[in-house]
Amino acid sequence: MRVGVVTFPGSLDDVDARRAVTLTGGEAVSLWHASDSLQGVDAVILPGGFSYGDYLRCGAIARFSPVMAEVIKAAHAGLPVLGICNGFQVLCEAHLLPGALIRSDRRTFYCKDQDLRVESTDTVWSNAFTPGQQINIIIKHGEGNYQADAETVKMLEDENRVVFRYINGNPNGSLHDIAGITNERGNVVGLMPHPEHNVDPVTAPTRDGIGFFESLARYLGALASRTQGGTA
Amino acid sequence: MSVDTVANAKATPQVQQPWAELGLKADEYESIKQILGRRPTSCELAMYSVMWSEHCSYKSSKVHLARFGQLEKTTPRGPLLAGIGEQAGVVDVGQGWAVTFKAESHNHPSYVEPYQGAATGVGGIVRDILAMGARPVASMDSLRFGKLDAPDTARVLPGIVAGVGGYGNCLGLPNIGGEVVFDDCYYGNPLVNALSVGVLRHEDLHLAFARGTGNKVILYGATTGGDGIGGASVLASETFDADGPAKRPSVQVGDPFMEKLLIECTLELFQAGIINGIQDLGAAGISCATSELASAGDGGMHIDLDLVPLRDNTLTPEEILMSESQERMACVVEPANLGKFFEICAKWEVLATVIGEVTEGDRLIIDWHGETVVDVDPHTVAHEGPVYQRPLTRPAWQDTLIADSTDKLPRPQTGIELADQFLAVVTSPNQADKSWVTDQYDRYVRGNTALAQPQDSGMLRIDEATGLGVALATDANARFTMLDPFVGAELSLCEAYRNVAVTGAEPVAITDCLNFGSPEDPEVMWQFSQAIDGLIKGCQALGTPVTGGNVSFYNRTGEVNIMPTPLVGMLGVIDDVRQRVKAGFRAEGDLIALVGPATPGTGGIDGSAWAQVVHGHLGGKPPQPDYAAEQGLAKLMIQAAKDKLLASAHDLSDGGLAVALAESAILGGLGAQVALAGDDFEELFNERPARALLSFDPEKRDVLTSLANAHGLSLQVIGRVTSIEEISVAGSFSVSLVDLTRAWRNTIPAALGIGGQD
């Protein structure tokens, strides 16, 4: 399992994402924003941070970087892509996911151990969870308020594309308590919480983030056995 | 307008110069003329004025800080790798790792412009750490404000917190702790002390100097603009008066994204081994960087000021020299390495410009439009500023203050009164939950945070393979220091030492950030001198050297000085962060015990949180430090952590046992039933040092008791952790843990609103 982690100027949690990939048995591959090569990775993570400073809309500049052109192409072809926090914002700006993330209703940066409910296990990044499972994942952002028009939100709900929902309190004002969503195909997932932080009990309150990487491993494993005609 | 060149200065000795407006005193101006053998050019005057300001030259504090020199340069873990005088001290923490840490004040700018003042305070100290060759890995901030319900606190506090968070979060540095303290004395003069910590391998240590004739001087990072001009000499050296806010343009504006690029770019330049000397640009900007780099090297330096990239091309050469534009670094590079240097800068999209070179001789020469505007011995600018032996006087009111003890204050007569006062102290602004502040900081980024607020210290994992880590705590007890500056400084040191120790880490070294009133006031200088001596005595006794520090004077509003506030930042080392001990109770049925000196000391009510909260009183004598007990406690805690004997540990400090008990219960979500020997009031509220509140499995009682005794301490079991949601003190009162928690959490949000309303 070779997982690419993109570093934009201003990416901060790229180190953490690479560590989480390694801890869960994968090989982390650093991808540079200015390169147009994905180095043949099996999946891509767009990490948290403030890409290009995010002085404009969050993710608005990163979306035009050379690496994103390749990520967009590959995502349309089914490559698993996980956007965490700033990565989620980039995915929305890139129109790989619908909607937008605006300033949180509390109007400050907010760092918290947040309860979530897994709403859909029908994605590359959530299939190791059970539907309705309650997990706790760190959030830390100032602009995580998910907004979309009513039609889009209805579509997301109807198609079971809300993957994670905030419970026991909505930290940022997101519509329908939406914490994370997926695309139609289920290979692209974006969320504000930081699963890459929740992998080590010494440095995080839970290890609930591991499920994201297990989900990917399961998906890639199944994919491999399918393409090898079940001979594995 | 023609430029004031060196030739012009020689030809026109009689010209009137605005030395007073630039903050220089008459005799300082005279000595500049003496050094140069002529009047300074306007550029030279700009340089001397910023470099000789209190902020940059330490002219009032130097003679006192020199006394730190008598301390051993050795920590319990080995010799210091770099000490006082470098941009930041460097401590060997073992396994080939070194840690550098330093605190710096940004008090005055943060009053004028809270957000940018605090933000650029974080940025400045991070660059100091970076300049040592270290990767910055965490921040802490120690903040002091006027009363929580004072009108201006609602302006200053949210702005400062947003600034600390906005800058630090964007750099990807976890904020692992600090302090938030409220007292009327900081109303017109908040304190913003930012601490940064960095990590490096021993072989990567870099010190600033400019060596090798022909080597190039490069300025890289942000362009130079008009922000912060005169900030160092004007803002940091004079107090605020009614027209304070008019100084707004003097505060720098930060760009944390640029700083993040600067960090990654600089670390890659270090990695490539192509930096010969490096200096961050902070206060006094190019004046400071060029004079410090040149005077630390063995040659001279020639700078062509026309080459400095500008944001604003109307800037005069004087302004370029003084500008405190943020996110800039200067370094010295061999010509052969320039290609590689520019390649790395280009990768990170960081602008880099050769602005001069190292020359033969010992002069710093700066040209502008082809004419020489500065020709000085850089050492006279950077290191030969005035040194003042300012008069010091023990205040006449000191004895009156000491005589005004708490003995005459009414104490609670009934269990109900005691319960009310317990609640009042625990939920008072200084003891209440600080999540409103700390939730605005990212404490998780980089994935090595083993402890963060509200624990007694922040803790970071340094080595992922072995678990080696460091703990850091910052403490200042200004109330004790007001009563007795010598003892107050000692107690601040002891508290920081204890905060590190209770988490299981070994305290090894300190940095300081000394916040005082006006040095021109002999009473303030006496407080300052006493505090230094107190720190020296304490550091000698505890074996923790001073690695460096910062002095901030002129902290006052009008004529009223702040209480002396000597902040101590203590660094500890823990062999494996998995052994760390947290403050919250962990399991029902665990025993609760107080551990402390075998012979209990006396006092501890004078200067206490109880006296402040219940009676608005400050007077009497602080308790005496007990170094043997502090060291015994540290040894006990380190051993107990290693042997996994403890469920929780929390130091006793402000608010005494009352606050420790409440916090351990609240953080653990578990109740406590205790019975106290002696007077319940005294037991709950005295603030005698060298004590901690522990909880542990009953089976560990004997081994912990003998371990405590072996270290000269007594361990006294006072009760049990329960699943009943209340804290009860036998024979006195019980309070609901749910109500207590709610009130404790609500104090600050109730005053400031949910989130930061802008």
PDB file of N, CA and C in Angstrom, chain A residues 7-16 19 32-34 50-55 103 105-113 138-140 197 200-205, chain B residues 166 169-173 254-258 260-261 347-349 438-451 461 464 577-578 580 754-758:
ATOM      1  N   THR A   7       2.420  17.703  -0.175  1.00  0.00           N
ATOM      2  CA  THR A   7       2.856  18.874   0.584  1.00  0.00           C
ATOM      3  C   THR A   7       2.713  20.106  -0.294  1.00  0.00           C
ATOM      4  N   PHE A   8       1.794  20.972   0.104  1.00  0.00           N
ATOM      5  CA  PHE A   8       1.692  22.306  -0.486  1.00  0.00           C
ATOM      6  C   PHE A   8       2.541  23.234   0.378  1.00  0.00           C
ATOM      7  N   PRO A   9       2.948  24.380  -0.140  1.00  0.00           N
ATOM      8  CA  PRO A   9       3.549  25.355   0.769  1.00  0.00           C
ATOM      9  C   PRO A   9       2.492  25.707   1.822  1.00  0.00           C
ATOM     10  N   GLY A  10       2.817  25.547   3.090  1.00  0.00           N
ATOM     11  CA  GLY A  10       1.846  25.828   4.145  1.00  0.00           C
ATOM     12  C   GLY A  10       1.129  24.596   4.652  1.00  0.00           C
ATOM     13  N   SER A  11       1.376  23.426   4.064  1.00  0.00           N
ATOM     14  CA  SER A  11       0.827  22.183   4.633  1.00  0.00           C
ATOM     15  C   SER A  11       1.486  21.952   5.981  1.00  0.00           C
ATOM     16  N   LEU A  12       0.706  21.477   6.943  1.00  0.00           N
ATOM     17  CA  LEU A  12       1.257  21.296   8.292  1.00  0.00           C
ATOM     18  C   LEU A  12       1.161  19.862   8.782  1.00  0.00           C
ATOM     19  N   ASP A  13       0.072  19.180   8.449  1.00  0.00           N
ATOM     20  CA  ASP A  13      -0.136  17.842   8.991  1.00  0.00           C
ATOM     21  C   ASP A  13       0.329  16.764   8.022  1.00  0.00           C
ATOM     22  N   ASP A  14       1.168  17.151   7.058  1.00  0.00           N
ATOM     23  CA  ASP A  14       1.720  16.160   6.130  1.00  0.00           C
ATOM     24  C   ASP A  14       2.608  15.166   6.879  1.00  0.00           C
ATOM     25  N   VAL A  15       3.352  15.677   7.872  1.00  0.00           N
ATOM     26  CA  VAL A  15       4.198  14.804   8.699  1.00  0.00           C
ATOM     27  C   VAL A  15       3.318  13.762   9.407  1.00  0.00           C
ATOM     28  N   ASP A  16       2.223  14.237   9.966  1.00  0.00           N
ATOM     29  CA  ASP A  16       1.319  13.362  10.715  1.00  0.00           C
ATOM     30  C   ASP A  16       0.664  12.326   9.797  1.00  0.00           C
ATOM     31  N   ARG A  19       3.146   9.685   9.005  1.00  0.00           N
ATOM     32  CA  ARG A  19       3.353   8.803  10.155  1.00  0.00           C
ATOM     33  C   ARG A  19       2.191   7.811  10.285  1.00  0.00           C
ATOM     34  N   TRP A  32       5.094  16.440  -4.030  1.00  0.00           N
ATOM     35  CA  TRP A  32       5.359  17.885  -3.970  1.00  0.00           C
ATOM     36  C   TRP A  32       4.362  18.624  -4.841  1.00  0.00           C
ATOM     37  N   HIS A  33       3.865  19.732  -4.318  1.00  0.00           N
ATOM     38  CA  HIS A  33       2.794  20.478  -5.008  1.00  0.00           C
ATOM     39  C   HIS A  33       3.163  20.871  -6.438  1.00  0.00           C
ATOM     40  N   ALA A  34       4.447  21.148  -6.645  1.00  0.00           N
ATOM     41  CA  ALA A  34       4.855  21.676  -7.951  1.00  0.00           C
ATOM     42  C   ALA A  34       5.144  20.575  -8.962  1.00  0.00           C
ATOM     43  N   PHE A  50      -2.439  25.240   6.061  1.00  0.00           N
ATOM     44  CA  PHE A  50      -2.911  26.490   5.465  1.00  0.00           C
ATOM     45  C   PHE A  50      -2.194  26.622   4.132  1.00  0.00           C
ATOM     46  N   SER A  51      -2.671  25.893   3.106  1.00  0.00           N
ATOM     47  CA  SER A  51      -1.954  25.872   1.838  1.00  0.00           C
ATOM     48  C   SER A  51      -1.854  27.289   1.269  1.00  0.00           C
ATOM     49  N   TYR A  52      -0.659  27.648   0.862  1.00  0.00           N
ATOM     50  CA  TYR A  52      -0.378  28.986   0.328  1.00  0.00           C
ATOM     51  C   TYR A  52      -0.845  30.079   1.299  1.00  0.00           C
ATOM     52  N   GLY A  53      -0.918  29.754   2.591  1.00  0.00           N
ATOM     53  CA  GLY A  53      -1.323  30.734   3.590  1.00  0.00           C
ATOM     54  C   GLY A  53      -2.831  30.866   3.741  1.00  0.00           C
ATOM     55  N   ASP A  54      -3.575  30.377   2.761  1.00  0.00           N
ATOM     56  CA  ASP A  54      -5.044  30.490   2.787  1.00  0.00           C
ATOM     57  C   ASP A  54      -5.515  31.911   3.069  1.00  0.00           C
ATOM     58  N   TYR A  55      -4.775  32.869   2.532  1.00  0.00           N
ATOM     59  CA  TYR A  55      -5.201  34.257   2.738  1.00  0.00           C
ATOM     60  C   TYR A  55      -6.409  34.573   1.860  1.00  0.00           C
ATOM     61  N   ARG A 103     -16.312  30.175   7.320  1.00  0.00           N
ATOM     62  CA  ARG A 103     -15.858  30.445   8.676  1.00  0.00           C
ATOM     63  C   ARG A 103     -16.823  29.826   9.693  1.00  0.00           C
ATOM     64  N   ASP A 105     -19.114  29.140  12.888  1.00  0.00           N
ATOM     65  CA  ASP A 105     -20.052  30.117  13.468  1.00  0.00           C
ATOM     66  C   ASP A 105     -19.528  30.721  14.770  1.00  0.00           C
ATOM     67  N   ARG A 106     -18.587  30.021  15.451  1.00  0.00           N
ATOM     68  CA  ARG A 106     -18.047  30.610  16.676  1.00  0.00           C
ATOM     69  C   ARG A 106     -16.973  31.650  16.363  1.00  0.00           C
ATOM     70  N   ARG A 107     -16.546  31.692  15.097  1.00  0.00           N
ATOM     71  CA  ARG A 107     -15.642  32.719  14.595  1.00  0.00           C
ATOM     72  C   ARG A 107     -14.246  32.683  15.213  1.00  0.00           C
ATOM     73  N   THR A 108     -13.889  31.541  15.780  1.00  0.00           N
ATOM     74  CA  THR A 108     -12.502  31.391  16.224  1.00  0.00           C
ATOM     75  C   THR A 108     -12.012  30.028  15.753  1.00  0.00           C
ATOM     76  N   PHE A 109     -10.710  29.878  15.752  1.00  0.00           N
ATOM     77  CA  PHE A 109     -10.106  28.564  15.590  1.00  0.00           C
ATOM     78  C   PHE A 109     -10.546  27.736  16.799  1.00  0.00           C
ATOM     79  N   TYR A 110     -10.807  26.440  16.569  1.00  0.00           N
ATOM     80  CA  TYR A 110     -11.323  25.619  17.659  1.00  0.00           C
ATOM     81  C   TYR A 110     -10.685  24.241  17.580  1.00  0.00           C
ATOM     82  N   CYS A 111     -10.024  23.848  18.667  1.00  0.00           N
ATOM     83  CA  CYS A 111      -9.336  22.555  18.740  1.00  0.00           C
ATOM     84  C   CYS A 111     -10.044  21.723  19.799  1.00  0.00           C
ATOM     85  N   LYS A 112     -10.515  20.543  19.427  1.00  0.00           N
ATOM     86  CA  LYS A 112     -11.372  19.784  20.334  1.00  0.00           C
ATOM     87  C   LYS A 112     -11.338  18.302  19.985  1.00  0.00           C
ATOM     88  N   ASP A 113     -11.518  17.452  20.994  1.00  0.00           N
ATOM     89  CA  ASP A 113     -11.711  16.022  20.756  1.00  0.00           C
ATOM     90  C   ASP A 113     -13.197  15.833  20.467  1.00  0.00           C
ATOM     91  N   ILE A 138     -10.005  14.167  16.562  1.00  0.00           N
ATOM     92  CA  ILE A 138      -9.618  15.558  16.822  1.00  0.00           C
ATOM     93  C   ILE A 138     -10.089  16.485  15.694  1.00  0.00           C
ATOM     94  N   ILE A 139     -10.661  17.621  16.083  1.00  0.00           N
ATOM     95  CA  ILE A 139     -10.869  18.695  15.096  1.00  0.00           C
ATOM     96  C   ILE A 139     -10.010  19.877  15.498  1.00  0.00           C
ATOM     97  N   LYS A 140      -9.639  20.693  14.507  1.00  0.00           N
ATOM     98  CA  LYS A 140      -8.849  21.908  14.790  1.00  0.00           C
ATOM     99  C   LYS A 140      -8.907  22.764  13.542  1.00  0.00           C
ATOM    100  N   HIS A 197      -4.260  12.144  13.250  1.00  0.00           N
ATOM    101  CA  HIS A 197      -3.785  12.413  14.617  1.00  0.00           C
ATOM    102  C   HIS A 197      -4.187  11.301  15.578  1.00  0.00           C
ATOM    103  N   ASP A 200      -2.162   7.100  17.792  1.00  0.00           N
ATOM    104  CA  ASP A 200      -1.187   6.724  18.814  1.00  0.00           C
ATOM    105  C   ASP A 200      -1.716   7.180  20.181  1.00  0.00           C
ATOM    106  N   PRO A 201      -1.891   6.241  21.116  1.00  0.00           N
ATOM    107  CA  PRO A 201      -2.493   6.607  22.405  1.00  0.00           C
ATOM    108  C   PRO A 201      -1.625   7.565  23.227  1.00  0.00           C
ATOM    109  N   VAL A 202      -0.345   7.680  22.903  1.00  0.00           N
ATOM    110  CA  VAL A 202       0.499   8.617  23.657  1.00  0.00           C
ATOM    111  C   VAL A 202       0.180  10.064  23.286  1.00  0.00           C
ATOM    112  N   THR A 203      -0.217  10.264  22.037  1.00  0.00           N
ATOM    113  CA  THR A 203      -0.368  11.635  21.566  1.00  0.00           C
ATOM    114  C   THR A 203      -1.802  12.003  21.198  1.00  0.00           C
ATOM    115  N   ALA A 204      -2.742  11.100  21.391  1.00  0.00           N
ATOM    116  CA  ALA A 204      -4.129  11.400  21.029  1.00  0.00           C
ATOM    117  C   ALA A 204      -5.069  10.712  22.004  1.00  0.00           C
ATOM    118  N   PRO A 205      -6.267  11.258  22.159  1.00  0.00           N
ATOM    119  CA  PRO A 205      -7.214  10.677  23.110  1.00  0.00           C
ATOM    120  C   PRO A 205      -7.759   9.318  22.662  1.00  0.00           C
TER     121      PRO A 205
ATOM    122  N   GLY B 166      -3.459  32.444  15.741  1.00  0.00           N
ATOM    123  CA  GLY B 166      -3.429  32.658  14.298  1.00  0.00           C
ATOM    124  C   GLY B 166      -2.047  32.449  13.725  1.00  0.00           C
ATOM    125  N   ASN B 169      -0.693  28.516  14.940  1.00  0.00           N
ATOM    126  CA  ASN B 169      -1.420  27.451  14.236  1.00  0.00           C
ATOM    127  C   ASN B 169      -0.964  27.358  12.790  1.00  0.00           C
ATOM    128  N   CYS B 170      -0.728  28.515  12.185  1.00  0.00           N
ATOM    129  CA  CYS B 170      -0.378  28.550  10.772  1.00  0.00           C
ATOM    130  C   CYS B 170       1.060  28.060  10.555  1.00  0.00           C
ATOM    131  N   LEU B 171       1.874  28.098  11.600  1.00  0.00           N
ATOM    132  CA  LEU B 171       3.245  27.573  11.497  1.00  0.00           C
ATOM    133  C   LEU B 171       3.275  26.061  11.714  1.00  0.00           C
ATOM    134  N   GLY B 172       2.166  25.510  12.203  1.00  0.00           N
ATOM    135  CA  GLY B 172       2.169  24.078  12.482  1.00  0.00           C
ATOM    136  C   GLY B 172       2.956  23.744  13.723  1.00  0.00           C
ATOM    137  N   LEU B 173       2.889  24.629  14.723  1.00  0.00           N
ATOM    138  CA  LEU B 173       3.553  24.365  15.991  1.00  0.00           C
ATOM    139  C   LEU B 173       2.496  24.134  17.057  1.00  0.00           C
ATOM    140  N   GLY B 254       2.441  40.557  10.881  1.00  0.00           N
ATOM    141  CA  GLY B 254       3.007  39.234  10.633  1.00  0.00           C
ATOM    142  C   GLY B 254       2.409  38.523   9.426  1.00  0.00           C
ATOM    143  N   ASP B 255       3.215  37.658   8.822  1.00  0.00           N
ATOM    144  CA  ASP B 255       2.760  36.797   7.728  1.00  0.00           C
ATOM    145  C   ASP B 255       3.238  35.380   8.054  1.00  0.00           C
ATOM    146  N   PRO B 256       2.405  34.626   8.801  1.00  0.00           N
ATOM    147  CA  PRO B 256       2.866  33.318   9.271  1.00  0.00           C
ATOM    148  C   PRO B 256       3.157  32.338   8.136  1.00  0.00           C
ATOM    149  N   PHE B 257       2.474  32.504   6.996  1.00  0.00           N
ATOM    150  CA  PHE B 257       2.749  31.620   5.865  1.00  0.00           C
ATOM    151  C   PHE B 257       4.195  31.800   5.401  1.00  0.00           C
ATOM    152  N   MET B 258       4.621  33.062   5.316  1.00  0.00           N
ATOM    153  CA  MET B 258       6.007  33.315   4.933  1.00  0.00           C
ATOM    154  C   MET B 258       6.963  32.707   5.960  1.00  0.00           C
ATOM    155  N   LYS B 260       6.429  30.095   7.820  1.00  0.00           N
ATOM    156  CA  LYS B 260       6.446  28.642   7.642  1.00  0.00           C
ATOM    157  C   LYS B 260       7.404  28.270   6.508  1.00  0.00           C
ATOM    158  N   LEU B 261       7.345  29.017   5.410  1.00  0.00           N
ATOM    159  CA  LEU B 261       8.267  28.756   4.296  1.00  0.00           C
ATOM    160  C   LEU B 261       9.712  29.007   4.733  1.00  0.00           C
ATOM    161  N   LYS B 347      12.940  26.708  -4.420  1.00  0.00           N
ATOM    162  CA  LYS B 347      12.023  25.600  -4.171  1.00  0.00           C
ATOM    163  C   LYS B 347      10.919  26.031  -3.207  1.00  0.00           C
ATOM    164  N   TRP B 348      11.304  26.784  -2.180  1.00  0.00           N
ATOM    165  CA  TRP B 348      10.323  27.217  -1.177  1.00  0.00           C
ATOM    166  C   TRP B 348       9.713  28.574  -1.513  1.00  0.00           C
ATOM    167  N   GLU B 349      10.040  29.073  -2.707  1.00  0.00           N
ATOM    168  CA  GLU B 349       9.515  30.365  -3.162  1.00  0.00           C
ATOM    169  C   GLU B 349       9.833  31.475  -2.164  1.00  0.00           C
ATOM    170  N   THR B 438      -7.151  28.150  25.349  1.00  0.00           N
ATOM    171  CA  THR B 438      -6.280  27.120  24.772  1.00  0.00           C
ATOM    172  C   THR B 438      -6.954  26.332  23.653  1.00  0.00           C
ATOM    173  N   ASP B 439      -8.303  26.329  23.607  1.00  0.00           N
ATOM    174  CA  ASP B 439      -8.975  25.666  22.491  1.00  0.00           C
ATOM    175  C   ASP B 439      -8.784  26.419  21.180  1.00  0.00           C
ATOM    176  N   GLN B 440      -8.243  27.625  21.264  1.00  0.00           N
ATOM    177  CA  GLN B 440      -7.973  28.362  20.023  1.00  0.00           C
ATOM    178  C   GLN B 440      -6.587  28.043  19.478  1.00  0.00           C
ATOM    179  N   TYR B 441      -5.890  27.145  20.168  1.00  0.00           N
ATOM    180  CA  TYR B 441      -4.553  26.740  19.719  1.00  0.00           C
ATOM    181  C   TYR B 441      -4.583  25.273  19.300  1.00  0.00           C
ATOM    182  N   ASP B 442      -3.845  24.977  18.248  1.00  0.00           N
ATOM    183  CA  ASP B 442      -3.655  23.590  17.819  1.00  0.00           C
ATOM    184  C   ASP B 442      -2.630  22.952  18.756  1.00  0.00           C
ATOM    185  N   ARG B 443      -3.064  21.947  19.536  1.00  0.00           N
ATOM    186  CA  ARG B 443      -2.113  21.308  20.443  1.00  0.00           C
ATOM    187  C   ARG B 443      -1.648  19.953  19.921  1.00  0.00           C
ATOM    188  N   TYR B 444      -2.154  19.544  18.746  1.00  0.00           N
ATOM    189  CA  TYR B 444      -1.876  18.191  18.267  1.00  0.00           C
ATOM    190  C   TYR B 444      -0.909  18.111  17.084  1.00  0.00           C
ATOM    191  N   VAL B 445      -0.773  19.196  16.338  1.00  0.00           N
ATOM    192  CA  VAL B 445      -0.002  19.133  15.097  1.00  0.00           C
ATOM    193  C   VAL B 445       1.419  18.628  15.351  1.00  0.00           C
ATOM    194  N   ARG B 446       1.965  17.909  14.411  1.00  0.00           N
ATOM    195  CA  ARG B 446       3.260  17.231  14.445  1.00  0.00           C
ATOM    196  C   ARG B 446       3.205  15.909  15.214  1.00  0.00           C
ATOM    197  N   GLY B 447       2.083  15.676  15.926  1.00  0.00           N
ATOM    198  CA  GLY B 447       1.866  14.337  16.469  1.00  0.00           C
ATOM    199  C   GLY B 447       2.823  13.882  17.548  1.00  0.00           C
ATOM    200  N   ASN B 448       3.408  14.816  18.286  1.00  0.00           N
ATOM    201  CA  ASN B 448       4.330  14.420  19.355  1.00  0.00           C
ATOM    202  C   ASN B 448       3.944  14.991  20.709  1.00  0.00           C
ATOM    203  N   THR B 449       2.743  15.540  20.799  1.00  0.00           N
ATOM    204  CA  THR B 449       2.320  16.154  22.048  1.00  0.00           C
ATOM    205  C   THR B 449       1.840  15.080  23.029  1.00  0.00           C
ATOM    206  N   ALA B 450       2.641  14.839  24.060  1.00  0.00           N
ATOM    207  CA  ALA B 450       2.278  13.820  25.052  1.00  0.00           C
ATOM    208  C   ALA B 450       1.457  14.433  26.184  1.00  0.00           C
ATOM    209  N   LEU B 451       1.653  15.717  26.437  1.00  0.00           N
ATOM    210  CA  LEU B 451       0.835  16.451  27.411  1.00  0.00           C
ATOM    211  C   LEU B 451       0.680  17.884  26.919  1.00  0.00           C
ATOM    212  N   ARG B 461       7.241  14.422  22.681  1.00  0.00           N
ATOM    213  CA  ARG B 461       8.120  13.315  22.340  1.00  0.00           C
ATOM    214  C   ARG B 461       9.168  13.843  21.359  1.00  0.00           C
ATOM    215  N   GLU B 464      10.813   9.231  18.345  1.00  0.00           N
ATOM    216  CA  GLU B 464       9.667   8.324  18.244  1.00  0.00           C
ATOM    217  C   GLU B 464      10.056   6.880  18.523  1.00  0.00           C
ATOM    218  N   VAL B 577       8.214   9.077  27.146  1.00  0.00           N
ATOM    219  CA  VAL B 577       6.983   9.849  27.401  1.00  0.00           C
ATOM    220  C   VAL B 577       5.792   8.951  27.743  1.00  0.00           C
ATOM    221  N   ARG B 578       5.897   7.655  27.437  1.00  0.00           N
ATOM    222  CA  ARG B 578       4.796   6.758  27.802  1.00  0.00           C
ATOM    223  C   ARG B 578       4.635   6.650  29.323  1.00  0.00           C
ATOM    224  N   ARG B 580       4.613   9.166  31.367  1.00  0.00           N
ATOM    225  CA  ARG B 580       4.146  10.444  31.925  1.00  0.00           C
ATOM    226  C   ARG B 580       2.946  10.257  32.848  1.00  0.00           C
ATOM    227  N   ILE B 754     -19.076  32.996  23.975  1.00  0.00           N
ATOM    228  CA  ILE B 754     -18.622  31.752  23.355  1.00  0.00           C
ATOM    229  C   ILE B 754     -17.845  32.116  22.114  1.00  0.00           C
ATOM    230  N   GLY B 755     -16.655  31.545  21.988  1.00  0.00           N
ATOM    231  CA  GLY B 755     -15.826  31.902  20.846  1.00  0.00           C
ATOM    232  C   GLY B 755     -15.431  33.351  20.980  1.00  0.00           C
ATOM    233  N   GLY B 756     -14.689  33.877  20.079  1.00  0.00           N
ATOM    234  CA  GLY B 756     -14.272  35.277  20.151  1.00  0.00           C
ATOM    235  C   GLY B 756     -15.200  36.109  19.309  1.00  0.00           C
ATOM    236  N   GLN B 757     -16.045  36.871  19.933  1.00  0.00           N
ATOM    237  CA  GLN B 757     -16.941  37.734  19.156  1.00  0.00           C
ATOM    238  C   GLN B 757     -16.125  38.897  18.635  1.00  0.00           C
ATOM    239  N   ASP B 758     -16.197  39.119  17.333  1.00  0.00           N
ATOM    240  CA  ASP B 758     -15.407  40.253  16.806  1.00  0.00           C
ATOM    241  C   ASP B 758     -16.302  41.385  16.342  1.00  0.00           C
TER     242      ASP B 758
END
